[in-house]
XYZ file of C-alpha atoms in Angstrom:
584
model
C -190.184 30.594 -59.011
C -188.947 27.107 -58.045
C -190.340 25.001 -55.230
C -187.994 25.142 -52.225
C -186.124 21.920 -51.455
C -187.517 20.086 -48.450
C -184.954 17.596 -47.089
C -187.481 15.740 -44.918
C -189.870 15.229 -47.854
C -187.011 14.049 -50.081
C -185.786 11.591 -47.450
C -189.330 10.335 -46.919
C -189.778 9.657 -50.636
C -186.374 7.997 -50.852
C -187.179 5.774 -47.873
C -190.494 4.793 -49.462
C -188.774 3.829 -52.734
C -186.121 1.790 -50.880
C -188.841 -0.063 -48.931
C -190.700 -0.905 -52.133
C -187.524 -2.195 -53.785
C -186.704 -4.267 -50.702
C -190.131 -5.860 -50.466
C -190.624 -6.357 -54.208
C -187.264 -6.561 -55.982
C -189.038 -7.017 -59.320
C -190.771 -3.641 -59.361
C -187.825 -1.802 -60.901
C -187.444 -3.908 -64.028
C -185.808 -3.248 -67.359
C -187.784 -2.954 -70.570
C -187.441 -5.815 -73.044
C -189.721 -4.513 -75.782
C -193.501 -4.297 -76.071
C -195.275 -4.588 -72.739
C -192.885 -7.257 -71.437
C -190.171 -6.377 -68.948
C -187.300 -8.114 -67.180
C -187.705 -8.536 -63.446
C -184.585 -9.025 -61.334
C -184.490 -10.782 -57.971
C -181.723 -11.834 -55.616
C -182.292 -14.878 -53.419
C -179.830 -15.208 -50.554
C -180.144 -18.742 -49.186
C -179.421 -18.372 -45.487
C -180.105 -19.905 -42.089
C -182.530 -18.251 -39.704
C -183.901 -19.065 -36.268
C -187.652 -19.720 -36.454
C -189.883 -20.454 -33.456
C -192.866 -22.727 -33.986
C -194.710 -25.067 -31.598
C -192.881 -23.444 -28.656
C -189.430 -24.432 -29.920
C -186.800 -22.543 -31.903
C -184.691 -24.130 -34.599
C -182.490 -22.987 -37.463
C -184.003 -23.470 -40.898
C -182.996 -22.732 -44.481
C -184.754 -19.668 -45.903
C -184.751 -17.222 -48.809
C -183.617 -13.779 -47.646
C -184.404 -14.801 -44.079
C -188.120 -15.194 -44.835
C -190.351 -18.204 -44.120
C -192.204 -18.773 -46.386
C -189.990 -17.122 -48.978
C -190.656 -13.785 -50.734
C -193.086 -13.466 -53.601
C -191.983 -13.478 -57.224
C -194.302 -11.171 -59.153
C -194.456 -11.036 -62.956
C -196.818 -10.590 -65.869
C -197.340 -13.059 -68.647
C -194.537 -12.551 -71.166
C -192.071 -11.100 -68.651
C -188.524 -12.333 -68.333
C -187.499 -13.280 -64.786
C -183.849 -13.259 -63.700
C -183.104 -14.600 -60.226
C -179.608 -14.709 -58.777
C -179.454 -17.434 -56.125
C -176.541 -17.120 -53.686
C -175.930 -20.066 -51.364
C -174.781 -19.071 -47.869
C -175.628 -22.386 -46.149
C -173.509 -25.542 -45.720
C -175.858 -27.559 -47.922
C -176.076 -28.035 -51.675
C -179.012 -26.042 -53.073
C -181.117 -25.973 -56.223
C -184.436 -24.200 -56.787
C -187.226 -25.388 -59.076
C -189.722 -22.870 -60.482
C -192.631 -25.266 -60.236
C -194.925 -25.176 -63.254
C -192.973 -22.647 -65.327
C -192.833 -24.051 -68.865
C -189.131 -23.189 -69.292
C -189.416 -23.028 -73.087
C -185.834 -23.175 -74.388
C -184.614 -22.461 -70.844
C -184.205 -25.982 -69.493
C -180.980 -24.961 -67.741
C -183.159 -22.911 -65.355
C -185.575 -25.681 -64.330
C -183.693 -26.591 -61.171
C -184.026 -30.283 -60.140
C -180.671 -31.483 -58.805
C -178.758 -33.812 -61.138
C -181.464 -33.581 -63.803
C -180.987 -30.097 -65.289
C -178.133 -28.878 -63.108
C -175.612 -29.795 -60.477
C -176.326 -28.170 -57.113
C -175.147 -24.716 -56.071
C -172.441 -25.309 -53.491
C -171.882 -23.177 -50.405
C -170.413 -19.775 -51.277
C -171.431 -20.092 -54.938
C -174.240 -18.577 -56.976
C -176.270 -19.300 -60.087
C -178.549 -17.071 -62.159
C -181.889 -18.605 -63.196
C -183.160 -16.913 -66.361
C -186.534 -17.706 -67.923
C -189.595 -16.162 -69.570
C -193.206 -16.654 -68.460
C -195.005 -17.867 -71.586
C -198.748 -18.503 -71.861
C -199.369 -18.814 -68.123
C -201.500 -16.644 -65.815
C -202.309 -17.413 -62.197
C -200.281 -18.940 -59.397
C -197.184 -21.118 -59.491
C -194.505 -21.529 -56.840
C -190.830 -22.217 -56.256
C -189.104 -24.656 -53.930
C -185.774 -26.301 -53.265
C -185.359 -29.436 -55.364
C -182.756 -31.442 -53.520
C -183.331 -33.813 -50.596
C -186.053 -32.475 -48.214
C -184.804 -28.880 -48.063
C -188.067 -27.655 -49.586
C -189.645 -28.217 -46.149
C -188.856 -24.541 -45.443
C -187.487 -23.202 -48.740
C -190.553 -22.310 -50.800
C -192.605 -19.324 -51.900
C -195.247 -18.090 -54.373
C -194.923 -17.087 -58.028
C -197.727 -14.673 -58.915
C -198.378 -14.164 -62.637
C -200.673 -11.321 -63.667
C -202.185 -10.885 -67.140
C -200.333 -8.683 -69.600
C -200.761 -4.937 -69.254
C -204.183 -3.751 -70.434
C -205.559 -7.304 -70.252
C -208.002 -8.501 -67.614
C -209.014 -11.662 -65.824
C -211.933 -13.609 -67.376
C -213.756 -13.166 -64.060
C -214.700 -10.300 -61.744
C -211.753 -8.162 -60.695
C -210.940 -9.031 -57.069
C -210.769 -6.395 -54.355
C -207.568 -8.006 -53.031
C -205.353 -10.997 -53.802
C -203.902 -13.191 -51.050
C -201.419 -16.099 -51.383
C -202.178 -18.937 -48.946
C -199.471 -21.593 -48.746
C -199.964 -24.878 -46.915
C -196.856 -26.532 -45.504
C -195.592 -28.989 -42.898
C -193.508 -28.346 -39.799
C -191.171 -30.736 -38.008
C -189.704 -30.006 -34.588
C -186.587 -31.844 -35.768
C -184.551 -31.275 -38.919
C -186.430 -32.831 -41.904
C -183.046 -33.808 -43.334
C -182.564 -36.044 -40.287
C -186.045 -37.509 -40.826
C -185.322 -38.579 -44.395
C -181.800 -39.786 -43.524
C -183.225 -42.062 -40.846
C -185.887 -43.390 -43.233
C -183.287 -44.183 -45.898
C -181.019 -45.857 -43.360
C -183.677 -48.025 -41.715
C -185.786 -48.652 -44.816
C -188.929 -47.719 -42.887
C -191.466 -44.987 -43.509
C -190.420 -41.529 -42.258
C -191.626 -39.917 -39.063
C -194.593 -37.679 -39.820
C -194.553 -33.904 -39.412
C -195.683 -32.350 -36.135
C -198.104 -29.848 -37.676
C -199.389 -28.376 -40.892
C -198.977 -24.665 -41.518
C -200.858 -21.860 -43.258
C -198.412 -19.231 -44.520
C -195.844 -20.639 -42.091
C -198.092 -20.694 -38.997
C -199.329 -23.924 -37.349
C -202.222 -22.318 -35.496
C -203.195 -22.944 -31.870
C -202.072 -26.570 -31.858
C -200.910 -26.257 -28.263
C -201.317 -23.470 -25.720
C -197.943 -21.837 -26.219
C -198.491 -21.726 -30.018
C -201.767 -19.817 -29.716
C -200.253 -16.694 -31.247
C -198.795 -18.691 -34.167
C -201.962 -18.388 -36.212
C -202.531 -16.978 -39.689
C -205.154 -14.234 -39.730
C -206.835 -12.992 -42.896
C -208.638 -9.682 -42.377
C -211.426 -8.981 -44.849
C -214.135 -6.393 -45.497
C -217.811 -7.217 -46.042
C -219.241 -7.570 -49.562
C -215.852 -7.814 -51.245
C -214.390 -10.409 -53.619
C -210.966 -11.786 -52.666
C -208.750 -13.920 -54.889
C -207.078 -16.583 -52.747
C -203.997 -18.112 -54.368
C -203.753 -21.562 -52.764
C -200.498 -23.549 -52.882
C -199.833 -26.964 -51.345
C -196.150 -26.920 -50.396
C -196.475 -29.815 -47.922
C -193.895 -32.550 -48.386
C -195.997 -35.647 -47.913
C -199.694 -34.867 -47.590
C -202.670 -34.023 -49.763
C -205.106 -31.638 -48.108
C -208.699 -30.499 -47.850
C -209.225 -26.761 -47.155
C -212.378 -25.020 -45.929
C -213.588 -21.774 -44.349
C -216.601 -22.071 -42.073
C -219.867 -20.838 -43.631
C -218.151 -19.666 -46.820
C -217.952 -20.986 -50.358
C -215.350 -20.598 -53.090
C -215.484 -20.193 -56.857
C -212.589 -22.063 -58.480
C -211.204 -20.062 -61.439
C -207.638 -21.281 -62.083
C -205.446 -24.323 -61.440
C -201.694 -24.536 -62.042
C -201.764 -21.107 -63.810
C -204.426 -22.162 -66.335
C -207.994 -20.836 -66.282
C -210.866 -23.239 -65.628
C -214.611 -23.011 -66.042
C -215.697 -21.426 -62.749
C -217.515 -23.690 -60.323
C -218.628 -23.259 -56.722
C -217.557 -25.479 -53.840
C -217.175 -25.235 -50.082
C -214.158 -27.586 -50.034
C -210.847 -27.387 -51.877
C -208.826 -30.535 -52.529
C -205.175 -29.848 -53.324
C -202.200 -32.205 -53.630
C -198.544 -31.359 -52.980
C -197.320 -29.390 -55.990
C -200.717 -28.100 -57.090
C -202.028 -24.539 -57.026
C -205.660 -23.439 -57.101
C -206.979 -19.878 -57.439
C -210.408 -19.278 -55.907
C -212.706 -16.303 -55.490
C -214.047 -15.732 -51.987
C -217.067 -13.413 -51.766
C -217.334 -12.096 -48.213
C -220.660 -11.827 -46.460
C -222.731 -8.767 -45.580
C -221.497 -8.695 -42.020
C -220.533 -5.957 -39.639
C -217.198 -5.832 -37.870
C -216.087 -8.209 -35.144
C -217.163 -11.429 -36.830
C -214.711 -14.327 -37.123
C -214.710 -17.689 -38.920
C -212.228 -20.527 -38.754
C -210.293 -21.609 -41.837
C -208.720 -25.036 -41.660
C -206.836 -27.700 -43.601
C -206.538 -31.400 -42.843
C -205.170 -34.400 -44.771
C -206.632 -36.776 -47.307
C -204.966 -40.177 -47.006
C -205.608 -43.695 -48.266
C -202.392 -45.219 -46.942
C -203.075 -48.721 -45.688
C -199.951 -48.754 -43.551
C -197.523 -46.303 -42.015
C -198.146 -43.083 -40.143
C -199.104 -39.651 -41.382
C -199.740 -36.259 -39.838
C -203.390 -36.484 -38.789
C -203.605 -32.948 -37.383
C -205.712 -29.974 -38.472
C -204.199 -26.541 -39.031
C -206.370 -23.566 -38.117
C -206.390 -19.946 -39.227
C -208.940 -17.182 -38.792
C -210.964 -15.116 -41.241
C -211.711 -11.790 -39.525
C -214.261 -9.236 -40.635
C -213.526 -5.564 -40.098
C -212.096 -4.578 -36.747
C -212.376 -7.920 -34.998
C -209.401 -8.850 -32.878
C -207.948 -12.169 -31.784
C -207.021 -11.973 -28.120
C -203.966 -13.838 -26.795
C -204.599 -17.490 -26.052
C -207.234 -19.782 -27.482
C -210.226 -18.300 -25.633
C -211.359 -16.029 -28.483
C -211.678 -18.907 -30.972
C -212.768 -21.771 -28.710
C -216.415 -21.030 -29.429
C -215.891 -20.983 -33.195
C -216.871 -24.241 -34.940
C -214.490 -26.059 -37.252
C -215.847 -26.449 -40.777
C -217.061 -30.014 -41.485
C -214.609 -32.016 -43.592
C -214.986 -35.083 -45.803
C -213.652 -38.313 -44.262
C -209.866 -38.601 -44.350
C -210.054 -41.444 -46.915
C -212.827 -39.858 -49.051
C -211.592 -41.225 -52.394
C -214.985 -40.939 -54.118
C -215.262 -37.320 -52.974
C -211.805 -36.557 -54.382
C -212.720 -38.210 -57.706
C -215.894 -36.110 -57.994
C -213.978 -32.952 -57.071
C -211.264 -33.462 -59.670
C -213.859 -34.389 -62.306
C -215.396 -30.931 -61.809
C -212.317 -29.263 -63.313
C -212.609 -28.211 -66.961
C -210.474 -25.827 -69.023
C -212.099 -22.466 -69.655
C -211.978 -23.101 -73.411
C -213.007 -19.602 -74.514
C -212.004 -17.826 -77.722
C -209.380 -15.901 -75.713
C -208.120 -19.054 -74.034
C -208.624 -21.966 -76.447
C -207.959 -25.600 -75.606
C -205.147 -27.208 -77.634
C -205.413 -30.824 -76.513
C -203.700 -33.140 -79.050
C -206.349 -34.939 -81.087
C -204.050 -37.477 -82.743
C -201.424 -39.375 -80.767
C -198.018 -40.593 -81.969
C -196.737 -42.314 -78.791
C -198.757 -44.087 -76.098
C -197.388 -45.108 -72.712
C -198.794 -47.088 -69.799
C -197.112 -46.512 -66.432
C -198.040 -48.670 -63.429
C -196.794 -46.970 -60.301
C -196.752 -47.627 -56.607
C -194.724 -48.876 -53.673
C -192.369 -51.859 -53.497
C -189.308 -53.095 -51.675
C -185.555 -53.497 -51.932
C -183.698 -56.290 -50.114
C -182.046 -55.415 -46.823
C -178.239 -55.105 -47.171
C -176.157 -57.822 -45.577
C -175.366 -57.373 -41.872
C -178.131 -54.776 -41.473
C -181.560 -54.886 -39.867
C -184.257 -53.139 -41.919
C -187.644 -51.935 -40.753
C -189.571 -52.043 -44.025
C -192.139 -54.726 -44.919
C -190.953 -58.185 -43.830
C -187.483 -56.901 -43.007
C -186.928 -55.164 -46.361
C -186.494 -51.517 -47.334
C -189.349 -49.481 -48.777
C -188.992 -48.509 -52.430
C -191.264 -46.989 -55.090
C -191.325 -47.483 -58.837
C -192.819 -46.822 -62.258
C -193.277 -50.046 -64.248
C -191.311 -51.749 -61.477
C -188.246 -49.548 -62.145
C -187.081 -47.605 -59.113
C -185.150 -44.656 -60.502
C -181.563 -44.212 -59.289
C -180.342 -40.599 -59.391
C -177.101 -39.929 -61.282
C -174.130 -37.935 -60.011
C -173.814 -36.021 -63.309
C -176.622 -33.765 -64.478
C -178.705 -35.389 -67.249
C -179.114 -32.203 -69.268
C -175.363 -31.689 -69.638
C -174.855 -35.339 -70.583
C -177.638 -35.026 -73.181
C -176.527 -31.684 -74.609
C -172.873 -32.680 -74.985
C -173.789 -36.216 -76.161
C -172.021 -37.816 -73.203
C -174.870 -39.939 -71.859
C -172.935 -43.218 -71.856
C -172.523 -44.309 -68.262
C -174.977 -41.638 -67.059
C -178.294 -43.046 -68.277
C -179.718 -45.519 -70.781
C -182.669 -44.920 -73.104
C -184.617 -48.125 -72.456
C -187.054 -47.012 -69.774
C -189.904 -49.580 -69.737
C -192.865 -47.931 -71.466
C -195.279 -50.635 -70.250
C -195.134 -52.867 -67.140
C -192.556 -55.639 -67.519
C -195.004 -58.041 -65.908
C -198.754 -57.500 -65.875
C -200.976 -58.259 -62.876
C -204.302 -57.226 -61.395
C -203.072 -53.734 -60.521
C -205.901 -52.810 -58.153
C -206.760 -56.317 -56.947
C -204.799 -58.805 -54.874
C -201.182 -57.572 -54.983
C -198.380 -59.867 -56.140
C -196.370 -61.800 -53.563
C -193.098 -60.487 -54.995
C -192.806 -56.762 -54.167
C -189.143 -56.364 -55.155
C -188.322 -53.583 -57.622
C -185.577 -53.216 -60.220
C -183.184 -50.297 -59.745
C -181.806 -48.319 -62.671
C -181.237 -44.975 -64.385
C -183.243 -45.020 -67.604
C -185.108 -42.399 -69.660
C -187.646 -42.157 -72.482
C -186.487 -40.305 -75.617
C -189.015 -38.358 -77.707
C -188.543 -36.631 -81.068
C -189.412 -32.941 -80.979
C -193.147 -32.186 -81.229
C -194.258 -35.769 -80.550
C -197.826 -36.007 -79.281
C -198.003 -38.216 -76.198
C -200.764 -40.024 -74.371
C -199.788 -41.336 -70.969
C -202.003 -43.541 -68.811
C -200.838 -43.767 -65.196
C -202.239 -46.700 -63.246
C -202.216 -46.819 -59.463
C -201.416 -50.202 -57.922
C -202.380 -51.893 -54.668
C -198.890 -53.216 -53.942
C -198.202 -52.520 -50.242
C -201.439 -50.546 -50.127
C -202.930 -48.235 -52.728
C -202.231 -44.525 -52.399
C -203.050 -41.373 -54.334
C -199.887 -40.234 -56.147
C -199.613 -36.593 -57.288
C -197.436 -36.823 -60.414
C -195.640 -33.653 -61.522
C -194.208 -33.217 -65.021
C -191.475 -30.601 -65.440
C -191.307 -28.465 -68.582
C -194.872 -29.073 -69.767
C -198.517 -28.652 -69.033
C -200.671 -31.648 -69.852
C -204.386 -32.168 -70.402
C -206.146 -34.556 -68.021
C -208.363 -36.345 -70.564
C -209.685 -39.138 -68.356
C -209.668 -40.844 -64.987
C -211.391 -43.811 -63.434
C -211.389 -46.458 -60.737
C -210.063 -49.983 -61.063
C -207.792 -51.159 -63.877
C -207.582 -49.124 -67.075
C -209.325 -50.810 -70.009
C -207.535 -49.855 -73.227
C -210.597 -50.738 -75.316
C -213.487 -49.079 -73.489
C -211.992 -46.332 -71.326
C -210.575 -44.186 -74.175
C -214.111 -43.810 -75.539
C -214.916 -41.737 -72.440
C -211.950 -39.344 -72.799
C -212.724 -35.625 -72.740
C -210.939 -34.148 -75.778
C -212.989 -30.927 -75.782
C -212.243 -29.054 -72.549
C -210.014 -31.194 -70.266
C -208.295 -29.350 -67.433
C -204.686 -28.292 -68.101
C -202.251 -28.985 -65.252
C -198.638 -29.712 -64.357
C -199.453 -31.951 -61.355
C -202.227 -34.559 -61.260
C -203.283 -37.117 -58.688
C -203.158 -40.730 -59.842
C -206.171 -42.051 -57.925
C -205.826 -44.645 -55.232
C -207.196 -47.811 -56.807
C -207.599 -46.142 -60.184
C -205.976 -44.504 -63.202
C -205.591 -41.152 -64.926
C -204.859 -40.367 -68.598
C -203.047 -37.239 -69.812
C -201.960 -35.863 -73.171
C -199.214 -33.398 -74.056
C -197.103 -32.254 -76.980
C -193.326 -32.649 -76.567
C -192.543 -29.175 -77.927
C -189.854 -28.246 -75.384
C -186.345 -29.625 -76.056
C -184.376 -30.755 -73.017
C -184.502 -33.282 -70.191
C -187.618 -33.179 -68.059
C -188.148 -34.823 -64.693
C -191.461 -36.506 -63.837
C -192.048 -37.686 -60.291
C -194.451 -38.163 -57.437
C -194.687 -34.943 -55.386
C -195.071 -36.867 -52.143
C -191.477 -36.404 -51.087
C -190.897 -39.803 -49.511
C -192.162 -41.521 -52.683
C -189.751 -39.388 -54.717
C -186.958 -40.365 -52.323
C -187.850 -44.034 -52.707
C -187.583 -43.863 -56.513
C -191.018 -42.970 -57.940
C -189.495 -40.793 -60.666
C -188.265 -40.848 -64.256
C -187.156 -38.460 -67.010
C -188.178 -37.621 -70.567
C -185.517 -36.556 -73.079
C -186.991 -34.359 -75.819
C -184.667 -33.948 -78.798
C -184.151 -30.686 -80.683
C -186.341 -29.742 -83.610
C -185.055 -28.498 -86.948
C -185.689 -24.767 -86.537
C -183.527 -22.439 -84.395
C -186.383 -21.776 -81.951
C -186.813 -25.534 -81.493
C -183.344 -26.149 -80.109
C -181.988 -26.033 -76.572
C -179.384 -23.244 -76.342
C -175.964 -23.901 -74.780
C -175.643 -23.826 -70.981
C -174.933 -20.509 -69.227
C -171.359 -19.834 -68.175
C -172.204 -19.962 -64.446
C -173.929 -23.359 -64.562
C -172.844 -25.135 -61.342
C -170.366 -27.978 -61.615
C -170.692 -31.333 -59.875
């Protein structure tokens, strides 16, 4: 005898399935063979009114969400994301840290791998997650639109595989950002026009919330509810435009287990340092506490800027045990102490923190750092100036305009996408291949800066044969004040084999390089008043952007591109562009 049909039960199940598909568009994927599947997402880029710091403004979002929705995949999965632009701005999205092996057309930086998606148009990003487990993220990669257009990419191990650490009770993305009361596009436009530094943000955010910065924002606070004696995996992402951050939770410690979707040797710390562009996965073991206990979590900046302003605020959230409740207003947290932070300019602390990172280097996850090097590069990077145009008053140093450069070349963006010009062999007039691989003029990089701070402007690239092994030393300079520069390389992970203070010594410093278990990253801080050395293998054909992830430095020209030629085998060649690739 059959079970009688129950309409209410059927509708309930159907509603549940629809809710799951709405919240997680990738949970109804198609099989692609083996354990890998294809996960489909649709990103509608649209305006939405958001209220923060007691004021409402319209911002650019993904599917109306701020921060944007999660992308969830397993290692080996194919991810297909249709991006539809409904806003009157050009849009591109970069899948930050995804290797994009043979899928350079999906990388996303405007005018490097694609022309922007214009209003009313769409583009399908299609890529496979290869050899990466952990946390990455996505963000707009044109102008300063990423101020609100960003979200997490969560990569689980393959089916039937486990983490190399204790299985967490729960996993929680925590994204740090910045919030302006005005339109960030107006902020950068004013900075470009006047040549001065940009106005700083009004607040930092945790998962989109600035915390109780002022009385009327007291309810705008991120709350993480936890249970006692449980292990939580916090997936930390720094999506801030212009600031590196320290993060702490009062009376709690973390175990760092992953950075930039690569496992590291676990180590304990009570403070996380994270630059714009970086991700860090940490285990948080909760205490043996009863309900109704609360602790403050907070983030504040690290800055070594000698001049200019920056957002010197602290964003607050709350870690709540059990049934504890946050009452309206600030009264329920006023008695809670802020965790103690390192000094804002704690450069030595940052150096010690980053030196603690080592690749896991197990038999399951071996380290493949190149041992022999075919090409060596030395990049001196920092701030500089451009002359003020005639009949204009500029507010940069000594009446100039701020600029930024690598080897004194301030990179000028093209109006035709590099990757198309490279693929169709039409690079003439788009870029030249004579990017300076060492400084054109040498000086005491971390000592007394040169009197002449003018930069050269141009659109140049470095060309590499397929599979070239590269060692790149990046030297910070003191010109117009030394700063920490988080450099992000698209299309590759690299191994951070060394770092130090002062000027790099090509004779003695390489003898200290770690070629056994260096940390593997896609974004690394070039220390203020120091240097960092990385190695990578150019095994990914295409055109790959490298730039400072402090957005104003990127705007000022601290950027360049690597062109990696095809190899000889079919799987070593960049395939043709997709039919829907946006046109300029």
